[in-house]
Tab-separated table of C-alpha atoms in Angstrom:
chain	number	residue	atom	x	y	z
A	21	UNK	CA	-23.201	-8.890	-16.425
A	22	UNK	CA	-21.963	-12.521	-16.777
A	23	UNK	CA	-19.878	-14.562	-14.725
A	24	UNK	CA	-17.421	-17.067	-15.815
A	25	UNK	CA	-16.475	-19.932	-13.544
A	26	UNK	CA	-12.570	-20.700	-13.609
A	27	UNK	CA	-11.728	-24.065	-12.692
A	28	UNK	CA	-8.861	-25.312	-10.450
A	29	UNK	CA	-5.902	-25.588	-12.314
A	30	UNK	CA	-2.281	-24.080	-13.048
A	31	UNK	CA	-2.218	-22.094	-15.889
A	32	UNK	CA	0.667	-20.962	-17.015
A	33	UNK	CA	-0.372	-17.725	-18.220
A	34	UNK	CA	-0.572	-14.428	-17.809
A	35	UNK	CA	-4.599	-12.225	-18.460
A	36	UNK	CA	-4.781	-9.608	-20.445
A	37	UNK	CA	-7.804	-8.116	-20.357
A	38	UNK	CA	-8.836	-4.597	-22.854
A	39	UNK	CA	-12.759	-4.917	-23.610
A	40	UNK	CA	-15.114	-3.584	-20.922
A	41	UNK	CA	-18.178	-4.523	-19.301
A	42	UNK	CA	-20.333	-1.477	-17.595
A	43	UNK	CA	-20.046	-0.373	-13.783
A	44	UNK	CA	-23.907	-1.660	-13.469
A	45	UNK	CA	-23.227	-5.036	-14.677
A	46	UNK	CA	-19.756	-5.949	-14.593
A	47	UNK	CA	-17.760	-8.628	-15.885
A	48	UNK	CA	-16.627	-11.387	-12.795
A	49	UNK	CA	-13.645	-14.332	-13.052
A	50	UNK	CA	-14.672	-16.113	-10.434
A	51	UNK	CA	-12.690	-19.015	-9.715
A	52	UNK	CA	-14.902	-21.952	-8.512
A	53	UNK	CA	-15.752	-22.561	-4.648
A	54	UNK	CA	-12.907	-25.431	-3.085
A	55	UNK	CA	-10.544	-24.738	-5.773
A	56	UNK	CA	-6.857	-22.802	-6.761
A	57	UNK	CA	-6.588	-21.287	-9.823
A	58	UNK	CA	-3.008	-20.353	-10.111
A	59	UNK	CA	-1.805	-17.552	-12.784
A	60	UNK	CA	0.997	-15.499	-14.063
A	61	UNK	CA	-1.354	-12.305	-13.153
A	62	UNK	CA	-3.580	-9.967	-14.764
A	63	UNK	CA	-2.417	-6.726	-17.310
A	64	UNK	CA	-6.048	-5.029	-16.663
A	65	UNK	CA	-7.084	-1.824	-18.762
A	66	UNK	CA	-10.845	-2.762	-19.324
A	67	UNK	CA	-13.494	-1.353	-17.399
A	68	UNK	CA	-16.125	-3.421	-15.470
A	69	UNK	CA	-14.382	-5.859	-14.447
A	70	UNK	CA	-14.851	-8.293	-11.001
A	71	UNK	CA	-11.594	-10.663	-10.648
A	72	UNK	CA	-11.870	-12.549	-7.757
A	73	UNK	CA	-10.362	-15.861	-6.065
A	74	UNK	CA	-7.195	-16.758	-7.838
A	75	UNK	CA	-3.678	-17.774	-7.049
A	76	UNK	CA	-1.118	-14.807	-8.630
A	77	UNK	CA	2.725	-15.234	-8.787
A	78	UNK	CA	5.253	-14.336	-11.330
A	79	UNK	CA	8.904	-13.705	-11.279
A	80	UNK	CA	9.617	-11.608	-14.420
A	81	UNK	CA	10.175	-7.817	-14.904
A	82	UNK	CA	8.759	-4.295	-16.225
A	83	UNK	CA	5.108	-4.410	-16.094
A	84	UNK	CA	4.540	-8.251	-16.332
A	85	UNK	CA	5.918	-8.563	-12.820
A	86	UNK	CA	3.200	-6.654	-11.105
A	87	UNK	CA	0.146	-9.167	-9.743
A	88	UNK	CA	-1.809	-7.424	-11.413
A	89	UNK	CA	-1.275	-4.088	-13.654
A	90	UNK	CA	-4.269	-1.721	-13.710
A	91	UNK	CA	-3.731	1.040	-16.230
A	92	UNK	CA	-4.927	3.348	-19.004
A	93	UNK	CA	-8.584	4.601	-18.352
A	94	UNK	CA	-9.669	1.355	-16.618
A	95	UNK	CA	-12.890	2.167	-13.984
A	96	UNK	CA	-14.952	0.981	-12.082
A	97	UNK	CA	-12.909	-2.450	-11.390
A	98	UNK	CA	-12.933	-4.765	-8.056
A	99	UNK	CA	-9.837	-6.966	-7.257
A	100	UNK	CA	-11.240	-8.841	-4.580
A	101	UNK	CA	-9.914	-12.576	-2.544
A	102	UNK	CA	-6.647	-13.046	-4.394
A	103	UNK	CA	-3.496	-14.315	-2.899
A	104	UNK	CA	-0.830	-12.240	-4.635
A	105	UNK	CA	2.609	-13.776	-3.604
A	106	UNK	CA	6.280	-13.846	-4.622
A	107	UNK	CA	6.713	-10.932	-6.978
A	108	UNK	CA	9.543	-9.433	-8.277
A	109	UNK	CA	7.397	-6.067	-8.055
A	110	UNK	CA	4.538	-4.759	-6.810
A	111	UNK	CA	1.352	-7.356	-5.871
A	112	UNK	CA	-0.997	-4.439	-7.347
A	113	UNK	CA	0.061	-1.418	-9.009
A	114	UNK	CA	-1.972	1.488	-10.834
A	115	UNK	CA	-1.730	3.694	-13.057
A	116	UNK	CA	-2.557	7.482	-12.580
A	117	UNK	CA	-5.185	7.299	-15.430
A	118	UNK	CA	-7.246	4.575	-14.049
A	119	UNK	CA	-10.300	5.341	-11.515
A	120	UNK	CA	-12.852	3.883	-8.853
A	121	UNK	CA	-10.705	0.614	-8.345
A	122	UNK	CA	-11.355	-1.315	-5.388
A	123	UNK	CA	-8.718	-3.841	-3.953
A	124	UNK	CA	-10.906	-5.853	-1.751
A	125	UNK	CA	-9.919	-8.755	1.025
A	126	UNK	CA	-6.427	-9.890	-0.720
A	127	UNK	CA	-3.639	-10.796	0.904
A	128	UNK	CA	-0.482	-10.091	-0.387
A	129	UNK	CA	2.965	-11.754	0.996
A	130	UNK	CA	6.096	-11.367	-0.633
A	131	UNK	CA	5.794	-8.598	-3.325
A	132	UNK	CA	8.639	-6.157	-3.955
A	133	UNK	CA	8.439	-2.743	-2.979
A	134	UNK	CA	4.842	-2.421	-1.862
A	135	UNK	CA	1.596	-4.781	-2.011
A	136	UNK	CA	-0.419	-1.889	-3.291
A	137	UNK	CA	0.540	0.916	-5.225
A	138	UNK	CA	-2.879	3.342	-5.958
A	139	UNK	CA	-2.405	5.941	-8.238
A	140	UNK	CA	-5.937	7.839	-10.251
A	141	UNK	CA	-8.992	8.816	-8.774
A	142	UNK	CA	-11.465	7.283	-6.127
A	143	UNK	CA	-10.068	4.171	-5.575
A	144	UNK	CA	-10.707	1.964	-2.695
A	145	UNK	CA	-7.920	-0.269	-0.562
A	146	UNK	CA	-9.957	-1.926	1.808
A	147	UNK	CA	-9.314	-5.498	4.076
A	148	UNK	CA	-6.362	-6.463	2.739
A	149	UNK	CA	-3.263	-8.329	4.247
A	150	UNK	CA	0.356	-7.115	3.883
A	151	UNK	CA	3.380	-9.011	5.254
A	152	UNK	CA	7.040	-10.666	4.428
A	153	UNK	CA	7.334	-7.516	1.403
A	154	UNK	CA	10.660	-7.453	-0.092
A	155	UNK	CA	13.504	-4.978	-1.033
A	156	UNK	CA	15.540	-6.707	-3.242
A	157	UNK	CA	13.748	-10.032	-4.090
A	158	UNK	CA	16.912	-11.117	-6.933
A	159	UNK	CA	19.286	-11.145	-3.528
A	160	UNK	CA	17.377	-14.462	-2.365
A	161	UNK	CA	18.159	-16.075	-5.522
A	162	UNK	CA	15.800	-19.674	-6.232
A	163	UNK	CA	13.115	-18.267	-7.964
A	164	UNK	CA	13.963	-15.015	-7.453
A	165	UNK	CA	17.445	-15.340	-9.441
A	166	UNK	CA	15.893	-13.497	-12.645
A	167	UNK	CA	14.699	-10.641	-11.019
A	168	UNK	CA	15.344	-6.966	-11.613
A	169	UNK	CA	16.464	-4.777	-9.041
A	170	UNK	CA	14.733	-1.458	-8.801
A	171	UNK	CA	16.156	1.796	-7.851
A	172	UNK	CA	15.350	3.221	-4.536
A	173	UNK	CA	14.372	-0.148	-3.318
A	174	UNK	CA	11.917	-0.272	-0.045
A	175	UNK	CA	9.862	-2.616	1.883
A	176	UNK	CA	6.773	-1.312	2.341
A	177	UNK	CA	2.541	-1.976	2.380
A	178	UNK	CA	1.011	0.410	0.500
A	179	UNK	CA	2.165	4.084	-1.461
A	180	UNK	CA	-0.550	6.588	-2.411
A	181	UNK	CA	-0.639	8.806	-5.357
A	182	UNK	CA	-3.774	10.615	-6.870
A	183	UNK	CA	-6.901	12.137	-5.673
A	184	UNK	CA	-9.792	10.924	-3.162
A	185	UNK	CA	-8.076	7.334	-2.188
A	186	UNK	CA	-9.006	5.500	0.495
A	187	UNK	CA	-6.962	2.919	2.638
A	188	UNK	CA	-9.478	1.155	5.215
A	189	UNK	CA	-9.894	-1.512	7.692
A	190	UNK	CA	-6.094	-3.151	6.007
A	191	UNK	CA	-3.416	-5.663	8.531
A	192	UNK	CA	0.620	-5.039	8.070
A	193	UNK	CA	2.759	-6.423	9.630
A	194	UNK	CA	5.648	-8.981	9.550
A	195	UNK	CA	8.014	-6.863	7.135
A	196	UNK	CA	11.614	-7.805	8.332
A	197	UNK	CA	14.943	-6.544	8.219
A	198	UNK	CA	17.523	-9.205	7.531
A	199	UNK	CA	20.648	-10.171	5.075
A	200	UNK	CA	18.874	-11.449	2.544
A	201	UNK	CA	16.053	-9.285	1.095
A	202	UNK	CA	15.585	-6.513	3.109
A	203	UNK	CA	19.389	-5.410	4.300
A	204	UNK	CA	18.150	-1.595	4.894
A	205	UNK	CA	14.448	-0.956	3.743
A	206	UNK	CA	12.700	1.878	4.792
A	207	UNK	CA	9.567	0.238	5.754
A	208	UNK	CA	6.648	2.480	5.907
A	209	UNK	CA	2.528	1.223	6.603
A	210	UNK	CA	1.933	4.028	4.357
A	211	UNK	CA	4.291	6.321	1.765
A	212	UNK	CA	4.166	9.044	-1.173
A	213	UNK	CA	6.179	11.522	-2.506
A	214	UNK	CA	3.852	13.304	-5.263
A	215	UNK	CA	2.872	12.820	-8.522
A	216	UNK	CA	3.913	14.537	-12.259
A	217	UNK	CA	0.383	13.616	-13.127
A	218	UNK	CA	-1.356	15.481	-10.545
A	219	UNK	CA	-1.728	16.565	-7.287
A	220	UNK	CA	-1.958	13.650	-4.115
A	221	UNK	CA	-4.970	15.112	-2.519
A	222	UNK	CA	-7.688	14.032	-0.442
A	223	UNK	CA	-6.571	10.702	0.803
A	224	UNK	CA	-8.228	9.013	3.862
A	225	UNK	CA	-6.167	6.765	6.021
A	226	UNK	CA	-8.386	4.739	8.623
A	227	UNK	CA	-9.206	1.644	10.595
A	228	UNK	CA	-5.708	-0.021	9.660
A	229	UNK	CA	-3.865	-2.020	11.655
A	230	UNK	CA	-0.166	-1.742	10.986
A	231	UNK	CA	2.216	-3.687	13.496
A	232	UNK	CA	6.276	-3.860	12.430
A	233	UNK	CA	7.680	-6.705	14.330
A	234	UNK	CA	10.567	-4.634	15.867
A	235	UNK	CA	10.832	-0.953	17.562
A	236	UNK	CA	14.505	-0.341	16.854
A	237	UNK	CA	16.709	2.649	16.777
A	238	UNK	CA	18.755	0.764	13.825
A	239	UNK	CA	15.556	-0.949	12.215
A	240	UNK	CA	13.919	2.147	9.653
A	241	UNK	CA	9.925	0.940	10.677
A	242	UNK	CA	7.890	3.701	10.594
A	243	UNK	CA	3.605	4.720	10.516
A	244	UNK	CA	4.519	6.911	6.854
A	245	UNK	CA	6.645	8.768	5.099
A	246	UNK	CA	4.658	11.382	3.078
A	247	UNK	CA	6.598	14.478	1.037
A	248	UNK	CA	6.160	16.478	-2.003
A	249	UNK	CA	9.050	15.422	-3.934
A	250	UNK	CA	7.715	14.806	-7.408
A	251	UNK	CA	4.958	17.225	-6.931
A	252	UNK	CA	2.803	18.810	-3.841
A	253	UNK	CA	0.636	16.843	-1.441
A	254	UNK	CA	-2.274	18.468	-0.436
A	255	UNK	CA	-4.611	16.842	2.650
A	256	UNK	CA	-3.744	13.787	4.493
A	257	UNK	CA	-5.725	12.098	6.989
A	258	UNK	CA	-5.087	9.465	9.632
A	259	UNK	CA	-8.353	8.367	11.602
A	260	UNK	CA	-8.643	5.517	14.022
A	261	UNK	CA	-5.393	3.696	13.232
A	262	UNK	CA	-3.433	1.360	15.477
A	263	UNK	CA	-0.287	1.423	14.854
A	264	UNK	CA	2.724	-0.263	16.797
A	265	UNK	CA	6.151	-1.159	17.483
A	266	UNK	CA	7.990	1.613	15.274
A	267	UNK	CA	11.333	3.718	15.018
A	268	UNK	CA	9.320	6.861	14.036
A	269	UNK	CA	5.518	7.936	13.149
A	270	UNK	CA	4.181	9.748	10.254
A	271	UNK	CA	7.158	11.947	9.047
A	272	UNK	CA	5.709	14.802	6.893
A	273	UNK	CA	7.989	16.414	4.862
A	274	UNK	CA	8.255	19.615	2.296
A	275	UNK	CA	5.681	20.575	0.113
A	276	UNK	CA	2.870	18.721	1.941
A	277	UNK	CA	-0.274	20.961	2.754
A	278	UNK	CA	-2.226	19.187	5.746
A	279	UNK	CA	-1.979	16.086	7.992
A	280	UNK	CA	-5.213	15.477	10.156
A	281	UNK	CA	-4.454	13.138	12.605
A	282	UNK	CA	-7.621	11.902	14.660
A	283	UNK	CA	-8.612	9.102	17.282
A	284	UNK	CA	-5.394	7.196	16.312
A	285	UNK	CA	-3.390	4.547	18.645
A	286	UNK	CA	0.464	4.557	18.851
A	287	UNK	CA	1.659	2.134	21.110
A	288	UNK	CA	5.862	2.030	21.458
A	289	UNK	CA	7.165	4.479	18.984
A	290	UNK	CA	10.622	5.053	19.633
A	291	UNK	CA	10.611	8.454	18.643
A	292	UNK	CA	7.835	10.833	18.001
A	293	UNK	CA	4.345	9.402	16.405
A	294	UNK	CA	4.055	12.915	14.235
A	295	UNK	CA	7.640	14.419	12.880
A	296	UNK	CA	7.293	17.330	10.715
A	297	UNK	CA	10.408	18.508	8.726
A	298	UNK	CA	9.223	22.489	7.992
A	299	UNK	CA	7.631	24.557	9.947
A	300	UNK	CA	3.517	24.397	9.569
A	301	UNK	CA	0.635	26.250	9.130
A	302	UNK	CA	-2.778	26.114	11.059
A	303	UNK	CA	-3.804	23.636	8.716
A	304	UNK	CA	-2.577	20.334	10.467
A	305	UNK	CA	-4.841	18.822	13.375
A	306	UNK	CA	-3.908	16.122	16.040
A	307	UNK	CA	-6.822	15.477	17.924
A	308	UNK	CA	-8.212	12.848	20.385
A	309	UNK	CA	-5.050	10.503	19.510
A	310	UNK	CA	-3.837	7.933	22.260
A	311	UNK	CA	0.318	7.838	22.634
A	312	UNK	CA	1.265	5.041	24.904
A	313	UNK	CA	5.444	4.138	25.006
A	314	UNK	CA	5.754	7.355	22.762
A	315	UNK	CA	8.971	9.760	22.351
A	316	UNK	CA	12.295	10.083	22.980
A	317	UNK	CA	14.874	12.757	24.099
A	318	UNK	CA	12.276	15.210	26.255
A	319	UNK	CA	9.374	15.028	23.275
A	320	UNK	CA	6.655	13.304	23.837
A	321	UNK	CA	4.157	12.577	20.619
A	322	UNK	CA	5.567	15.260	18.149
A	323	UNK	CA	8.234	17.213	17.041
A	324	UNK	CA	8.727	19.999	14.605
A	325	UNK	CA	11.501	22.284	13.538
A	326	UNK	CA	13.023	24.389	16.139
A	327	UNK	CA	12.371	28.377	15.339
């Protein structure tokens, strides 16, 4: 139930943090009002916790080069007013183990692969700001130069894994394609492709702004790119999005169960806003969206499979 002040300051150092405090009285870093507390991030497996205000960069590798790394049974945890910057990973990534984490009002600029990655149960992604994320950071060089560079490289905000998740009320935008970092990302608002640890189910997508800078038929920019690769999806749902200037929409792909698509804006979308790659069941629902600049080739706002 106590908080600690953190004064300004570069520190050099990287938090790790194991001992818990309780979900009724948690622990808070706060850093102090007026000042920048500047770390190497946060390795976070204690419950409780509040960790709010500071300054994250770090360009090393494995699971020090996250902002911060949530994992084993850690609940109950807010991340909440950190700028998370210059990564040579993700700005937060989770575990599948960990629960009821809220990432609250950060802005991220500059991770690798995705600002957020939320994996466990009930967590919350809410007010956050995602732009300038990078493909392959070590290509830039500078402070970069040490920098792994991970397969299947992409550019995107946020990926969803688990159960129950919620992505609300977040900004993307600015994610480039150029020579340096980002020579061919797939750059998706929104992505998964299943779990090993359990089925990606129950996940609510809404209020999000997500604005790519360029509608191109050679720039990959999509709304999301959700399949059952490593595992099934179950239910998906997009509700009251705006979402603009993109090659394609949501793609669903195999071994998904349900995309429920309501009150959503698509404003120029090259191709179709909803692009299924199988043949679907009764289960899906697209209602009450707006499509404005939408389609290509005689559809209009989706497109499924002929047969």
């Amino acid at each position: 139930g106590q908080t600690a002040m953190v004064a300004g300051g570069n520190y050099g150092e990287r938090v790790s943090i194991t001992r818990s405090g309780t979900q009724a009285s948690p622990i808070t870093l706060q850093v102090a009002s007026g000042a920048t507390a500047q770390l190497l991030g946060f390795d976070l497996a204690g419950s409780g916790w509040v960790l709010s205000g500071f300054d994250i960069s770090t360009q090393t590798n494995g699971t020090s080069g996250y902002g911060i790394h949530v994992y084993g049974s850690a609940s109950y945890d807010t991340i909440q007013n950190n700028y998370i910057h210059e990564l040579c990973h993700e700005g937060v990534f989770m575990e599948s183990g960990v629960s009821h984490i809220t990432v609250l009002n950060n802005r991220f600029w500059k991770a690798e692969m995705a600002a957020v990655q939320a994996d466990g149960m009930y967590d919350l992604i809410q007010g956050n700001e995602v732009w300038g994320t990078q493909q392959y950071a070590a290509n830039v060089g500078g402070i970069y130069s040490g920098c792994t560079i991970a397969g299947g490289a992409d550019a995107d905000a946020f990926r969803f894994f688990g159960q129950h998740n919620v992505f609300r009320s977040n900004y993307a935008h600015d994610i480039y394609t150029d020579s340096g970092a980002n020579p061919n990302p797939h750059t998706d608002c929104f992505q998964t492709w299943g779990s090993t640890a359990m089925l990606v189910d129950d996940i609510l997508i809404e209020r999000n702004t997500c604005r790519w800078p360029l509608a191109s038929s050679a720039v990959d920019a999509e709304t999301a790119m959700i399949e059952g690769y490593d595992g099934p999806v179950g239910t998906v749902t997009f509700q009251n999005n705006q979402l603009s200037n993109m090659r394609q929409g949501i793609l669903i792909g195999h071994n998904v169960g349900a995309l429920h698509a309501y009150n959503n804006t698509w404003d120029h979308v090259l191709d179709e806003a909803v692009i299924f790659f199988d043949l679907r069941s009764p289960a899906d629902q697209i209602v009450n969206n707006i499509f404005y600049d939408v389609g290509s080739g005689g559809d209009s706002y989706a497109a499924v499979p002929s047969g």
